[in-house]
Coordinates of C-alpha atoms in Angstrom, one line a residue:
Chain A
M18 CA 1.2 19.6 6.5
S19 CA -1.3 21.5 4.4
V20 CA 1.4 22.6 2.0
A21 CA 2.6 19.1 1.7
L22 CA -0.8 17.9 0.6
V23 CA -1.1 20.4 -2.2
R24 CA 2.3 19.6 -3.6
L25 CA 1.3 16.5 -5.5
P26 CA -1.9 17.8 -7.4
I27 CA 0.0 21.0 -8.3
A28 CA 3.0 19.1 -9.5
R29 CA 0.7 16.9 -11.6
L30 CA -0.7 19.9 -13.3
T31 CA 2.5 21.9 -13.7
R32 CA 4.9 19.1 -14.6
A33 CA 2.7 17.5 -17.2
P34 CA 2.4 19.7 -20.3
R35 CA 0.0 17.3 -21.9
A36 CA -2.5 18.0 -19.1
W37 CA -2.8 21.5 -20.4
L38 CA -3.5 20.5 -24.0
P39 CA -7.2 20.0 -23.6
V40 CA -7.5 23.2 -21.5
A41 CA -5.6 25.1 -24.1
G42 CA -7.8 23.6 -26.9
W43 CA -11.1 24.7 -25.2
C44 CA -9.6 28.1 -24.4
A45 CA -8.6 28.6 -28.0
L46 CA -12.0 27.5 -29.3
S47 CA -13.7 30.0 -26.9
I48 CA -11.5 32.8 -28.0
L49 CA -12.1 32.0 -31.6
M50 CA -15.9 32.1 -31.1
A51 CA -15.5 35.5 -29.3
V52 CA -13.5 36.8 -32.3
L53 CA -16.2 35.6 -34.7
E54 CA -18.9 37.3 -32.7
R55 CA -16.9 40.5 -32.7
T56 CA -16.5 40.3 -36.5
R57 CA -20.2 39.8 -36.9
G58 CA -20.7 43.1 -35.1
T59 CA -23.5 42.0 -32.8
T60 CA -24.2 44.1 -29.7
A61 CA -24.5 41.1 -27.4
G62 CA -21.5 39.1 -28.5
A63 CA -20.4 38.4 -25.0
D64 CA -23.8 36.9 -24.0
A65 CA -23.8 34.7 -27.1
V66 CA -20.3 33.3 -26.4
L67 CA -20.8 32.9 -22.6
L68 CA -24.2 31.2 -23.0
G69 CA -23.1 29.3 -26.1
V70 CA -19.8 27.5 -26.7
F71 CA -18.1 28.7 -23.6
G72 CA -20.8 28.3 -20.9
S73 CA -22.3 25.1 -22.2
I74 CA -19.3 23.3 -23.6
A75 CA -15.9 24.8 -22.8
L76 CA -16.5 25.5 -19.1
P77 CA -17.4 21.9 -18.1
F78 CA -14.7 20.4 -20.3
I79 CA -12.0 22.8 -18.8
A80 CA -13.0 21.8 -15.3
F81 CA -13.1 18.1 -16.4
S82 CA -9.6 18.4 -17.8
V83 CA -8.2 20.1 -14.7
V84 CA -9.7 17.4 -12.5
T85 CA -8.4 14.6 -14.7
A86 CA -4.9 16.2 -14.7
M87 CA -4.9 16.7 -10.9
T88 CA -5.9 13.1 -10.2
G89 CA -3.3 11.8 -12.7
G90 CA -6.1 10.2 -14.8
A91 CA -6.9 7.8 -11.9
S92 CA -9.6 7.7 -9.4
L93 CA -9.5 10.2 -6.5
I94 CA -8.8 7.4 -4.1
E95 CA -5.9 6.0 -6.2
S96 CA -4.5 9.4 -6.9
G97 CA -3.8 10.0 -3.3
R98 CA -2.3 6.7 -2.4
G99 CA 1.3 8.0 -2.8
V100 CA 0.8 10.6 -0.1
V101 CA -1.4 8.4 2.1
A102 CA 1.4 5.8 2.1
L103 CA 3.6 8.5 3.7
G104 CA 1.3 8.9 6.7
A105 CA -1.4 11.3 5.5
Q106 CA -5.1 11.0 6.2
P107 CA -6.9 9.9 2.9
Q108 CA -9.8 12.2 3.5
R109 CA -7.5 15.2 4.0
V110 CA -5.5 14.3 0.9
A111 CA -8.8 14.1 -1.1
A112 CA -10.1 17.3 0.3
F113 CA -6.9 19.2 -0.7
T114 CA -6.9 17.7 -4.2
V115 CA -10.5 18.7 -4.7
G116 CA -9.7 22.2 -3.3
C117 CA -6.8 22.6 -5.7
A118 CA -9.0 21.4 -8.6
V119 CA -11.8 23.9 -7.7
A120 CA -9.4 26.8 -7.3
T121 CA -7.5 26.1 -10.5
S122 CA -10.7 25.6 -12.6
A123 CA -12.2 28.8 -11.1
L124 CA -9.0 30.7 -11.8
V125 CA -8.6 29.5 -15.4
C126 CA -12.2 30.0 -16.3
G127 CA -12.5 33.3 -14.5
L128 CA -9.5 34.6 -16.3
L129 CA -10.8 33.3 -19.6
A130 CA -14.1 35.1 -19.0
V131 CA -12.2 38.3 -18.4
L132 CA -10.6 37.9 -21.8
L133 CA -13.7 36.8 -23.6
V134 CA -16.2 39.4 -22.6
P135 CA -14.4 42.5 -23.9
L136 CA -13.2 40.5 -26.9
A137 CA -16.7 39.4 -28.0
G138 CA -18.2 42.8 -27.2
A139 CA -20.5 43.6 -24.3
A140 CA -23.8 45.4 -24.6
G141 CA -23.6 47.5 -21.5
N142 CA -20.8 48.6 -19.2
A143 CA -17.8 46.4 -20.2
A144 CA -16.1 46.5 -16.9
T145 CA -19.2 45.6 -14.9
D146 CA -20.1 42.8 -17.4
T147 CA -16.6 41.5 -17.3
A148 CA -16.4 41.4 -13.5
S149 CA -19.8 39.8 -13.1
S150 CA -19.2 37.3 -15.8
A151 CA -15.8 36.4 -14.3
W152 CA -17.2 35.6 -10.8
I153 CA -20.2 33.7 -12.3
V154 CA -17.9 31.6 -14.5
A155 CA -15.4 31.0 -11.7
L156 CA -18.3 29.9 -9.4
G157 CA -19.6 27.6 -12.1
A158 CA -16.2 26.1 -12.9
G159 CA -15.7 25.4 -9.2
A160 CA -19.0 23.6 -9.0
Y161 CA -18.1 21.6 -12.0
A162 CA -14.7 20.7 -10.6
A163 CA -16.2 19.6 -7.3
A164 CA -18.8 17.5 -9.1
F165 CA -16.3 15.8 -11.3
A166 CA -14.0 15.2 -8.3
A167 CA -16.9 13.5 -6.5
G168 CA -17.5 11.4 -9.7
A169 CA -13.8 10.5 -9.8
T170 CA -14.4 8.5 -6.6
V171 CA -16.5 6.0 -8.6
G172 CA -14.9 3.3 -10.7
P173 CA -11.3 1.9 -10.6
R174 CA -10.0 4.7 -12.8
G175 CA -12.4 7.4 -11.7
G176 CA -14.8 6.8 -14.7
G177 CA -17.5 8.4 -12.6
R178 CA -16.4 11.8 -13.6
A179 CA -17.4 11.1 -17.2
A180 CA -20.7 9.9 -15.9
A181 CA -21.0 13.2 -14.0
L182 CA -20.4 15.1 -17.2
V183 CA -23.2 13.1 -19.0
I184 CA -25.7 13.6 -16.1
D185 CA -25.0 17.3 -16.1
W186 CA -25.7 17.4 -19.8
M187 CA -28.9 15.4 -19.5
L188 CA -30.4 17.1 -16.5
G189 CA -29.0 20.6 -16.9
S190 CA -30.0 21.2 -20.5
G191 CA -33.7 21.5 -19.6
S192 CA -35.5 23.9 -17.3
G193 CA -37.2 21.4 -15.1
A194 CA -36.5 20.4 -11.5
G195 CA -33.7 18.1 -12.6
A196 CA -31.6 21.1 -13.7
L197 CA -31.6 22.3 -10.0
L198 CA -29.3 19.3 -9.1
V199 CA -26.5 20.0 -11.6
P200 CA -24.3 23.1 -12.2
R201 CA -25.3 23.6 -15.9
G202 CA -28.8 25.0 -15.2
H203 CA -27.5 27.4 -12.5
V204 CA -24.6 28.7 -14.6
R205 CA -27.0 29.3 -17.5
N206 CA -29.4 31.2 -15.2
L207 CA -26.6 33.4 -13.8
L208 CA -25.3 34.1 -17.3
G209 CA -28.8 35.4 -18.3
G210 CA -30.3 32.2 -19.8
A211 CA -33.4 30.2 -18.9
P212 CA -33.5 29.6 -15.1
P213 CA -34.0 26.1 -13.9
Y214 CA -37.5 25.8 -12.2
D215 CA -37.8 29.6 -12.5
I216 CA -35.6 30.3 -9.5
A217 CA -34.0 33.7 -8.9
Q218 CA -30.4 34.3 -9.9
W219 CA -29.2 34.8 -6.4
K220 CA -30.6 31.3 -5.5
S221 CA -28.6 29.8 -8.4
A222 CA -25.4 31.5 -7.0
V223 CA -26.1 30.0 -3.6
A224 CA -26.8 26.6 -5.2
L225 CA -23.5 26.6 -7.0
A226 CA -21.7 27.5 -3.7
V227 CA -23.6 24.7 -1.9
M228 CA -22.7 22.3 -4.7
I229 CA -19.0 23.0 -4.3
A230 CA -19.2 22.3 -0.5
L231 CA -21.4 19.3 -1.0
F232 CA -19.5 17.6 -3.8
A233 CA -16.2 18.2 -2.0
A234 CA -17.6 16.7 1.1
V235 CA -18.9 13.7 -0.8
A236 CA -15.5 13.2 -2.5
S237 CA -13.7 13.4 0.7
R238 CA -16.1 11.2 2.5
R239 CA -15.8 8.5 -0.1
T240 CA -12.0 8.5 0.2
S241 CA -11.8 7.1 3.7
R242 CA -9.1 4.4 3.0
Chain B
M28 CA 2.3 -1.2 20.8
I29 CA -0.2 -2.8 18.5
E30 CA -3.2 -4.5 20.1
L31 CA -5.6 -6.6 18.1
A32 CA -8.8 -7.5 20.0
A33 CA -11.0 -10.2 18.4
M34 CA -10.2 -8.5 15.1
T35 CA -11.6 -9.9 11.8
A36 CA -11.2 -8.5 8.3
R37 CA -12.0 -9.6 4.8
S38 CA -10.6 -8.7 1.4
G39 CA -11.7 -10.5 -1.7
R40 CA -11.5 -14.3 -0.9
V41 CA -9.3 -13.8 2.1
A42 CA -11.0 -13.7 5.5
L43 CA -9.4 -13.5 8.9
S44 CA -10.7 -15.4 11.9
P45 CA -10.8 -13.5 15.1
I46 CA -7.3 -12.5 16.2
T47 CA -6.5 -11.3 19.7
Q48 CA -2.8 -10.5 20.0
R49 CA -0.5 -7.8 21.4
I50 CA 2.7 -6.8 19.5
E51 CA 5.2 -5.1 21.8
P52 CA 7.7 -2.6 20.5
G53 CA 11.4 -3.4 20.4
R54 CA 11.3 -6.6 18.4
V55 CA 10.8 -7.8 14.8
V56 CA 7.6 -9.9 14.5
A57 CA 7.1 -12.0 11.4
L58 CA 3.7 -13.0 10.1
L59 CA 4.4 -16.3 8.3
G60 CA 2.1 -17.3 5.5
T61 CA 1.0 -16.5 2.0
P62 CA -1.3 -13.6 1.0
A63 CA -4.1 -16.2 0.8
D64 CA -3.4 -17.0 4.5
G65 CA -4.2 -13.4 5.3
V66 CA -0.8 -12.0 6.4
A67 CA -0.9 -9.1 4.0
L68 CA -4.5 -8.4 5.1
V69 CA -3.4 -8.2 8.7
L70 CA -0.7 -5.6 7.8
A71 CA -3.2 -3.6 5.7
A72 CA -5.7 -3.6 8.6
I73 CA -3.1 -2.4 11.1
A74 CA -2.2 0.3 8.6
G75 CA -5.8 1.3 8.3
R76 CA -5.9 0.5 4.6
E77 CA -8.4 -2.3 5.0
A78 CA -11.5 -2.0 7.2
V79 CA -11.9 -4.1 10.3
R80 CA -15.1 -6.1 10.2
S81 CA -15.4 -6.8 13.9
G82 CA -13.2 -6.2 16.9
T83 CA -10.6 -3.5 17.1
I84 CA -7.0 -2.7 16.3
D85 CA -5.2 -0.1 18.4
V86 CA -1.9 1.3 17.2
M87 CA 0.1 3.2 19.9
G88 CA -3.2 3.9 21.7
A89 CA -5.1 5.2 18.7
R90 CA -7.6 3.3 16.6
A91 CA -6.0 1.9 13.4
G92 CA -6.7 4.3 10.4
A93 CA -7.3 7.4 12.6
A94 CA -5.1 10.4 11.8
A95 CA -3.1 10.0 15.0
A96 CA -2.3 6.4 14.1
R97 CA -1.5 7.0 10.4
R98 CA 1.3 9.4 11.2
L99 CA 3.0 6.8 13.4
V100 CA 2.6 4.0 10.8
A101 CA 5.0 3.4 7.9
Y102 CA 3.5 0.7 5.7
V103 CA 5.4 -0.8 2.8
P104 CA 3.0 -3.1 0.9
I105 CA 4.0 -5.1 -2.2
D106 CA 2.5 -2.5 -4.4
A107 CA 4.2 0.4 -2.6
R108 CA 3.4 3.9 -3.9
L109 CA 5.1 7.2 -3.8
P110 CA 3.7 10.6 -5.0
D111 CA 4.1 10.0 -8.7
A112 CA 4.6 13.6 -10.0
L113 CA 7.4 14.4 -7.5
R114 CA 11.1 13.6 -7.3
V115 CA 12.3 11.2 -4.7
D116 CA 13.7 14.0 -2.5
E117 CA 10.5 15.9 -2.8
A118 CA 8.5 12.8 -1.8
L119 CA 10.7 12.4 1.3
R120 CA 10.1 16.0 2.1
V121 CA 6.3 15.5 1.8
A122 CA 6.7 12.5 4.1
R123 CA 8.6 14.6 6.6
E124 CA 6.0 17.3 6.6
V125 CA 3.1 15.0 6.8
R126 CA 4.7 13.1 9.8
G127 CA 5.8 16.4 11.4
E128 CA 9.5 15.4 11.6
P129 CA 12.6 17.5 11.8
P130 CA 14.6 17.9 8.6
Q131 CA 17.0 15.1 7.7
G132 CA 19.4 14.8 4.7
H133 CA 17.6 12.9 1.9
A134 CA 20.8 11.2 0.8
D135 CA 21.4 9.9 4.3
R136 CA 17.9 8.6 4.5
L137 CA 18.2 6.8 1.2
G138 CA 21.7 5.7 2.0
A139 CA 20.4 3.5 4.9
L140 CA 19.3 1.1 2.2
G141 CA 22.0 1.9 -0.3
V142 CA 19.7 3.8 -2.7
A143 CA 21.1 7.3 -2.3
P144 CA 21.7 7.7 -6.1
L145 CA 17.9 7.8 -6.5
E146 CA 17.6 11.1 -4.6
R147 CA 17.1 13.4 -7.6
R148 CA 15.2 10.9 -9.8
A149 CA 11.5 11.5 -10.7
V150 CA 9.3 8.9 -8.9
R151 CA 7.6 8.3 -12.3
T152 CA 10.9 6.9 -13.7
L153 CA 11.5 4.4 -10.8
S154 CA 11.1 0.7 -11.2
A155 CA 8.8 -1.1 -8.7
E156 CA 11.9 -2.4 -6.9
E157 CA 13.3 1.1 -6.6
V158 CA 9.9 2.5 -5.3
R159 CA 9.8 -0.3 -2.7
A160 CA 13.4 0.5 -1.6
V161 CA 12.7 4.2 -1.3
A162 CA 9.4 3.6 0.6
L163 CA 11.3 1.2 3.0
A164 CA 14.1 3.7 3.4
E165 CA 11.5 6.3 4.3
A166 CA 10.0 3.9 6.8
V167 CA 13.2 2.8 8.6
T168 CA 14.6 6.4 8.8
S169 CA 11.4 8.2 9.8
T170 CA 11.8 9.5 13.3
A171 CA 8.0 9.8 13.8
A172 CA 7.0 6.3 12.6
R173 CA 6.8 4.0 15.5
V174 CA 5.2 1.1 13.7
I175 CA 6.8 -0.3 10.6
L176 CA 4.8 -2.8 8.5
V177 CA 6.6 -4.4 5.6
D178 CA 5.0 -7.0 3.3
E179 CA 7.6 -9.4 1.9
P180 CA 10.7 -7.4 2.6
Y181 CA 12.9 -9.2 0.1
V182 CA 10.3 -9.5 -2.8
T183 CA 10.4 -6.7 -5.5
M184 CA 13.2 -5.0 -3.7
D185 CA 16.1 -3.1 -5.2
P186 CA 19.2 -5.4 -5.1
R187 CA 21.2 -2.6 -3.5
A188 CA 18.8 -2.6 -0.6
V189 CA 18.5 -6.4 0.0
P190 CA 21.7 -6.9 2.0
L191 CA 20.8 -3.9 4.3
V192 CA 17.1 -4.7 4.9
A193 CA 17.5 -7.0 7.9
K194 CA 20.0 -4.7 9.7
A195 CA 17.8 -1.7 9.1
L196 CA 14.7 -3.4 10.4
R197 CA 16.4 -4.7 13.5
A198 CA 17.9 -1.3 14.2
R199 CA 14.5 0.3 14.1
A200 CA 13.1 -2.4 16.4
A201 CA 16.0 -1.9 18.8
A202 CA 15.3 1.8 18.8
G203 CA 11.8 1.0 20.1
A204 CA 9.6 0.6 17.1
C205 CA 7.1 -2.2 16.4
V206 CA 8.4 -3.9 13.3
V207 CA 6.0 -6.4 11.7
V208 CA 7.0 -8.2 8.5
A209 CA 4.8 -10.5 6.4
T210 CA 6.6 -13.3 4.6
A211 CA 5.9 -16.6 3.0
S212 CA 9.4 -17.8 3.6
P213 CA 10.1 -19.7 6.8
R214 CA 13.8 -19.0 6.4
E215 CA 13.3 -15.2 6.2
A216 CA 11.0 -15.3 9.2
H217 CA 13.6 -17.3 11.1
D218 CA 16.4 -15.0 10.1
L219 CA 14.6 -11.7 10.5
A220 CA 12.2 -12.1 13.4
E221 CA 12.4 -12.6 17.2
D222 CA 8.7 -13.6 17.2
V223 CA 6.9 -15.6 14.5
M224 CA 3.1 -15.9 14.0
V225 CA 2.1 -18.7 11.7
F226 CA -1.1 -18.2 9.6
D227 CA -3.1 -20.8 7.9
R228 CA -6.1 -19.8 5.7
G229 CA -6.9 -16.7 7.7
R230 CA -6.3 -18.3 11.1
L231 CA -3.4 -17.6 13.4
V232 CA -2.3 -21.1 14.3
R233 CA 0.9 -20.5 16.3
R234 CA 2.9 -17.8 17.9
S235 CA 6.4 -18.7 19.0
P236 CA 10.0 -17.6 18.9
P237 CA 12.1 -18.6 15.9
W238 CA 13.9 -21.3 17.8
D239 CA 10.6 -23.2 18.2
P240 CA 11.4 -26.8 17.0
V241 CA 8.3 -26.8 14.9
L242 CA 9.5 -23.7 13.0
V243 CA 13.1 -24.7 12.8
D244 CA 12.8 -28.4 11.9
G245 CA 9.1 -29.0 11.1
P246 CA 7.5 -32.4 11.4
R247 CA 10.2 -34.2 9.4
G248 CA 13.0 -33.5 11.9
V249 CA 16.4 -31.9 11.4
L250 CA 17.8 -31.6 7.8
F251 CA 21.3 -30.6 7.0
R252 CA 22.5 -29.8 3.5
L253 CA 26.2 -30.3 2.9
I254 CA 28.4 -29.8 -0.2
A255 CA 31.4 -32.2 0.1
S256 CA 34.5 -33.0 -1.9
D257 CA 33.3 -36.6 -2.0
A258 CA 29.6 -36.9 -1.5
R259 CA 29.4 -40.7 -1.8
A260 CA 32.1 -41.3 0.8
L261 CA 30.4 -38.9 3.2
A262 CA 27.0 -40.4 2.6
S263 CA 28.2 -43.9 3.3
A264 CA 29.9 -42.8 6.5
L265 CA 26.7 -41.0 7.6
A266 CA 24.6 -44.0 6.7
Q267 CA 26.4 -46.1 9.4
D268 CA 25.6 -43.6 12.2
A269 CA 22.5 -44.3 14.3
A270 CA 21.8 -40.6 14.7
V271 CA 21.2 -40.3 11.0
R272 CA 17.7 -41.2 9.9
R273 CA 18.1 -40.7 6.2
V274 CA 20.9 -39.8 3.7
E275 CA 20.5 -38.6 0.1
T276 CA 23.1 -37.5 -2.4
D277 CA 22.7 -35.4 -5.5
G278 CA 26.0 -34.7 -7.2
R279 CA 28.2 -33.1 -4.6
V280 CA 25.2 -32.3 -2.3
V281 CA 24.5 -34.5 0.7
L282 CA 21.2 -34.3 2.6
A283 CA 21.3 -35.7 6.1
Q284 CA 18.2 -36.1 8.2
G285 CA 17.9 -36.9 11.9
E286 CA 15.7 -36.5 14.9
L287 CA 17.6 -33.9 16.9
R288 CA 20.0 -31.1 15.9
L289 CA 23.0 -31.7 18.1
P290 CA 23.2 -35.5 17.7
L291 CA 22.9 -35.1 13.9
A292 CA 25.6 -32.4 13.9
E293 CA 27.9 -34.7 15.9
A294 CA 27.2 -37.6 13.6
I295 CA 28.1 -35.4 10.6
A296 CA 31.4 -34.5 12.4
R297 CA 32.2 -38.1 13.0
A298 CA 31.4 -39.0 9.4
V299 CA 33.5 -36.2 8.0
K300 CA 36.4 -37.3 10.2
A301 CA 35.9 -41.0 9.2
S302 CA 35.6 -40.4 5.5
G303 CA 38.3 -37.6 5.3
V304 CA 36.2 -35.4 2.9
D305 CA 36.3 -31.7 2.8
I306 CA 33.1 -29.7 3.5
E307 CA 32.5 -26.6 1.5
L308 CA 29.1 -25.8 2.9
M309 CA 26.9 -27.0 5.7
R310 CA 23.5 -25.5 6.2
S311 CA 20.5 -26.3 8.3
E312 CA 17.4 -26.6 6.0
V313 CA 14.3 -24.8 7.2
P314 CA 11.0 -26.7 6.5
V315 CA 8.9 -25.4 3.6
L316 CA 5.8 -23.4 4.5
D317 CA 3.3 -26.2 3.9
E318 CA 5.2 -28.7 6.2
L319 CA 5.4 -26.0 8.8
R320 CA 1.8 -25.0 8.7
A321 CA 0.7 -28.6 8.8
A322 CA 2.8 -29.1 11.9
A323 CA 1.7 -25.8 13.5
A324 CA -1.9 -26.3 12.7
G325 CA -1.8 -29.8 14.1
D326 CA -2.8 -31.2 10.7
V327 CA -4.2 -34.7 11.3
A328 CA -2.7 -36.2 8.1
G329 CA 0.7 -34.7 8.9
A330 CA 0.7 -36.0 12.4
Y331 CA -0.4 -39.4 11.2
R332 CA 2.4 -39.6 8.6
A333 CA 5.0 -38.5 11.3
A334 CA 3.6 -41.1 13.7
M335 CA 3.8 -43.8 11.0
D336 CA 7.3 -42.8 10.1
R337 CA 8.4 -43.1 13.7
A338 CA 6.6 -46.5 14.1
Q339 CA 8.3 -47.9 11.0
R340 CA 11.7 -46.8 12.1
A341 CA 11.2 -48.3 15.5
A342 CA 10.1 -51.6 13.9
H343 CA 13.2 -51.8 11.7
R344 CA 15.8 -50.6 14.3
P345 CA 18.4 -53.3 15.1
P346 CA 18.2 -54.5 18.7
S347 CA 21.7 -53.3 19.6
S348 CA 21.2 -49.7 18.6
P349 CA 20.2 -47.3 21.4
P350 CA 16.7 -45.7 21.2
P351 CA 16.8 -42.3 19.7
P352 CA 16.1 -39.4 22.1
R353 CA 12.6 -38.1 22.2
P354 CA 12.0 -34.9 20.2
P355 CA 11.3 -31.9 22.4
E356 CA 7.7 -31.1 23.2
P357 CA 6.4 -28.3 21.0
P358 CA 4.9 -25.2 22.6
S359 CA 1.2 -25.4 23.2
L360 CA -1.1 -24.5 20.4
P361 CA -3.6 -21.6 20.8
P362 CA -7.2 -22.6 20.9
P363 CA -8.7 -22.9 17.4
G364 CA -10.6 -20.0 16.0
E365 CA -9.1 -17.4 18.4
S366 CA -5.6 -17.0 19.6
T367 CA -4.6 -15.0 22.6
G368 CA -1.5 -14.1 24.6
D369 CA 2.0 -13.1 23.9
A370 CA 5.0 -15.0 22.7
P371 CA 6.4 -17.5 25.1

């Protein structure tokens, strides 16, 4: 049954080439910025790219595009109707869709980080920097995907995911307590930027993991029918 | 078995009054009424798609909407959905895996409703009629589904499937499934079901077999529609028969109305013989939904009109003609507000 429930979101992603266009666009922009940093010859090009265009813009938009593709541009509730009509439990359908979105976002963004760090030029040990950047970005992308999936349960066409993007931007850009509630502040902290509310990096990592579980639970809970 | 215990539900402007009913497996049950009467809402509530406000619905021993119940329920609403990014055969495979069924040939499943050519089509490319036909084919061929709920089985349905729908639903019922259809057509309810529940503005007003005189003839009595080679000759012959209350012609069509089915049919036979006309078609007309609901709900105005009609006919009857036989007593109405018990 579990395999059956992931067929639809995976098929939505793999059989709709248009779904990949925004993802490809953000990946291309990030790679371009990495190449520009390398040509400038700075010693911390990877930090600049990860904290700049990639971490603050491309990462959330890639996760947003993946969630939109996996829900077919509809709300999370509507996107699962086809499988629910065949006897599946709506909450399980939603949980598997969110799981697919989290895993795909984490994989795409993690692989992109693996490409970007050596390309932009790391200051220290390239292999260590690449590995640590990859898991941080993957964790952040997963948290974003879960947050957008929870947002996609709001509104007839899942317009709540756009609201989640705006809220993340508004709250997460600062360093106050509000930044603790959204992925942006924690991703920035883990990538070496200003920490939200001066918390330690390991706490941000835990917070992102908790966000994945929490937002996924909220998304599943709100899809009871 | 489906058990509704003082169940109420609400969706938009449609609200259901408490319903207490038991639907046994092995028969096709029709919920007769429009969506505004709540028949679609009852199906959605049994399927677990709409929340129950008060009371309970148990489906095969599990609460409606619970995982155990969902796997046993195949629900085909008007806006039926299939997994949009898959092909039809893949959607059937997903259904089989979700319900935990043994493998079956996809073409055979679709062939039950004559839509086997859709097997390799992408769901995205199907029309609404084709989606409904595939969804219904999945429902009637599922070995795990023991409750089949179909909203308006003949509406938005692929024309290839239409002639096979009744047979497929009856076969599933005969195999032990609870089959419940919602329809606004008294004729479809009469033709499809062995048990009819009449709804009026969210209230279950009658539950009876399809041969219930109220369902068959309504408050206006029996009505036969005939197409004759000479409608005028047939109409004049019918007009002379005491068993015929009213005759109308419209081109080659003759409408004959009477109190009881058998005397009216005999009168038509006599008139055909006397006039020497050829009959191309003779069909009993089922009352329209509003007439039927008025009769079933014990509508005061409807009852008054029927009584006035009878009184006027009695006043104008010639003294030599024999009194018309009494119409049969209708089955008793359930108490207003809440209906209980099984079909008679």
